[in-house]
Amino acid sequence: MTDQDQIYQKISAVLVELFEIDPSAIHPEAHLYQDLDIDSIDAVDLVVELKKMTGKKIKPEDFKSVRTVQDVVIEVEKLFG
């Protein structure tokens, strides 16, 4: 799972499953906090799920600048780089 499309699909599935977000609301430019109503506790849950998904340790500082779904995809892709 190293290509951005695969990562995006998996992250979208996680957002739908964990947070019951309408799939039609999820797109690369969707802002996690304003558009998808992800709060700081949800963000921690998302990082935990991404860690399970990737099997890699995720540094919180890597995700401090994450604002959109595409930002998450880019950071996850870096884990595989």
mmCIF file of C-alpha atoms in Angstrom:
data_model
loop_
_atom_site.group_PDB
_atom_site.id
_atom_site.type_symbol
_atom_site.label_atom_id
_atom_site.label_comp_id
_atom_site.label_asym_id
_atom_site.label_seq_id
_atom_site.Cartn_x
_atom_site.Cartn_y
_atom_site.Cartn_z
ATOM 1 C CA MET A 1 0.000 0.000 0.000
ATOM 2 C CA THR A 2 2.372 2.676 -1.137
ATOM 3 C CA ASP A 3 0.553 4.539 -3.855
ATOM 4 C CA GLN A 4 -1.474 7.604 -2.916
ATOM 5 C CA ASP A 5 -4.718 6.279 -4.352
ATOM 6 C CA GLN A 6 -4.544 3.111 -2.241
ATOM 7 C CA ILE A 7 -3.668 5.142 0.851
ATOM 8 C CA TYR A 8 -6.523 7.565 0.149
ATOM 9 C CA GLN A 9 -9.018 4.699 -0.228
ATOM 10 C CA LYS A 10 -7.924 3.149 3.072
ATOM 11 C CA ILE A 11 -8.022 6.461 4.937
ATOM 12 C CA SER A 12 -11.485 7.166 3.520
ATOM 13 C CA ALA A 13 -12.654 3.758 4.733
ATOM 14 C CA VAL A 14 -11.228 4.461 8.197
ATOM 15 C CA LEU A 15 -13.003 7.840 8.358
ATOM 16 C CA VAL A 16 -16.314 6.233 7.404
ATOM 17 C CA GLU A 17 -15.905 3.295 9.778
ATOM 18 C CA LEU A 18 -14.498 5.100 12.825
ATOM 19 C CA PHE A 19 -16.339 8.393 12.662
ATOM 20 C CA GLU A 20 -19.424 7.517 10.594
ATOM 21 C CA ILE A 21 -18.631 10.243 8.074
ATOM 22 C CA ASP A 22 -20.724 10.291 4.916
ATOM 23 C CA PRO A 23 -18.448 8.974 2.131
ATOM 24 C CA SER A 24 -19.627 11.756 -0.173
ATOM 25 C CA ALA A 25 -18.144 14.333 2.255
ATOM 26 C CA ILE A 26 -14.675 12.807 1.981
ATOM 27 C CA HIS A 27 -12.425 14.185 -0.740
ATOM 28 C CA PRO A 28 -8.724 15.140 -0.825
ATOM 29 C CA GLU A 29 -9.356 18.813 -0.028
ATOM 30 C CA ALA A 30 -11.820 18.093 2.800
ATOM 31 C CA HIS A 31 -10.623 19.816 5.954
ATOM 32 C CA LEU A 32 -10.553 17.348 8.827
ATOM 33 C CA TYR A 33 -11.779 19.776 11.469
ATOM 34 C CA GLN A 34 -14.186 22.091 9.631
ATOM 35 C CA ASP A 35 -15.571 19.810 6.914
ATOM 36 C CA LEU A 36 -15.483 16.403 8.598
ATOM 37 C CA ASP A 37 -15.966 17.469 12.248
ATOM 38 C CA ILE A 38 -12.898 15.578 13.450
ATOM 39 C CA ASP A 39 -11.949 16.889 16.904
ATOM 40 C CA SER A 40 -8.647 16.481 18.740
ATOM 41 C CA ILE A 41 -9.711 13.220 20.406
ATOM 42 C CA ASP A 42 -10.847 11.852 17.032
ATOM 43 C CA ALA A 43 -7.480 12.884 15.601
ATOM 44 C CA VAL A 44 -5.718 10.757 18.223
ATOM 45 C CA ASP A 45 -7.991 7.824 17.328
ATOM 46 C CA LEU A 46 -7.143 8.375 13.665
ATOM 47 C CA VAL A 47 -3.396 8.299 14.377
ATOM 48 C CA VAL A 48 -3.829 5.070 16.386
ATOM 49 C CA GLU A 49 -5.729 3.525 13.472
ATOM 50 C CA LEU A 50 -3.080 4.694 10.992
ATOM 51 C CA LYS A 51 -0.420 3.086 13.166
ATOM 52 C CA LYS A 52 -2.335 -0.214 13.015
ATOM 53 C CA MET A 53 -2.795 0.190 9.267
ATOM 54 C CA THR A 54 0.859 0.924 8.534
ATOM 55 C CA GLY A 55 2.589 -1.030 11.275
ATOM 56 C CA LYS A 56 4.832 2.023 11.676
ATOM 57 C CA LYS A 57 5.388 4.325 14.633
ATOM 58 C CA ILE A 58 3.805 7.683 13.932
ATOM 59 C CA LYS A 59 5.384 10.751 15.480
ATOM 60 C CA PRO A 60 2.762 13.254 16.680
ATOM 61 C CA GLU A 61 4.860 16.144 15.350
ATOM 62 C CA ASP A 62 4.542 14.705 11.828
ATOM 63 C CA PHE A 63 0.796 15.156 12.050
ATOM 64 C CA LYS A 64 0.678 18.624 13.643
ATOM 65 C CA SER A 65 0.481 20.351 10.258
ATOM 66 C CA VAL A 66 -2.130 17.941 8.858
ATOM 67 C CA ARG A 67 -5.329 19.771 7.943
ATOM 68 C CA THR A 68 -6.885 17.949 4.994
ATOM 69 C CA VAL A 69 -7.473 14.356 3.941
ATOM 70 C CA GLN A 70 -4.708 14.806 1.331
ATOM 71 C CA ASP A 71 -2.316 15.937 4.091
ATOM 72 C CA VAL A 72 -2.981 12.640 5.881
ATOM 73 C CA VAL A 73 -2.334 10.706 2.653
ATOM 74 C CA ILE A 74 0.994 12.515 2.172
ATOM 75 C CA GLU A 75 2.147 11.823 5.735
ATOM 76 C CA VAL A 76 1.197 8.144 5.512
ATOM 77 C CA GLU A 77 2.994 7.886 2.171
ATOM 78 C CA LYS A 78 6.142 9.301 3.833
ATOM 79 C CA LEU A 79 6.002 6.431 6.347
ATOM 80 C CA PHE A 80 6.489 4.008 3.455
ATOM 81 C CA GLY A 81 9.189 6.133 1.819
#
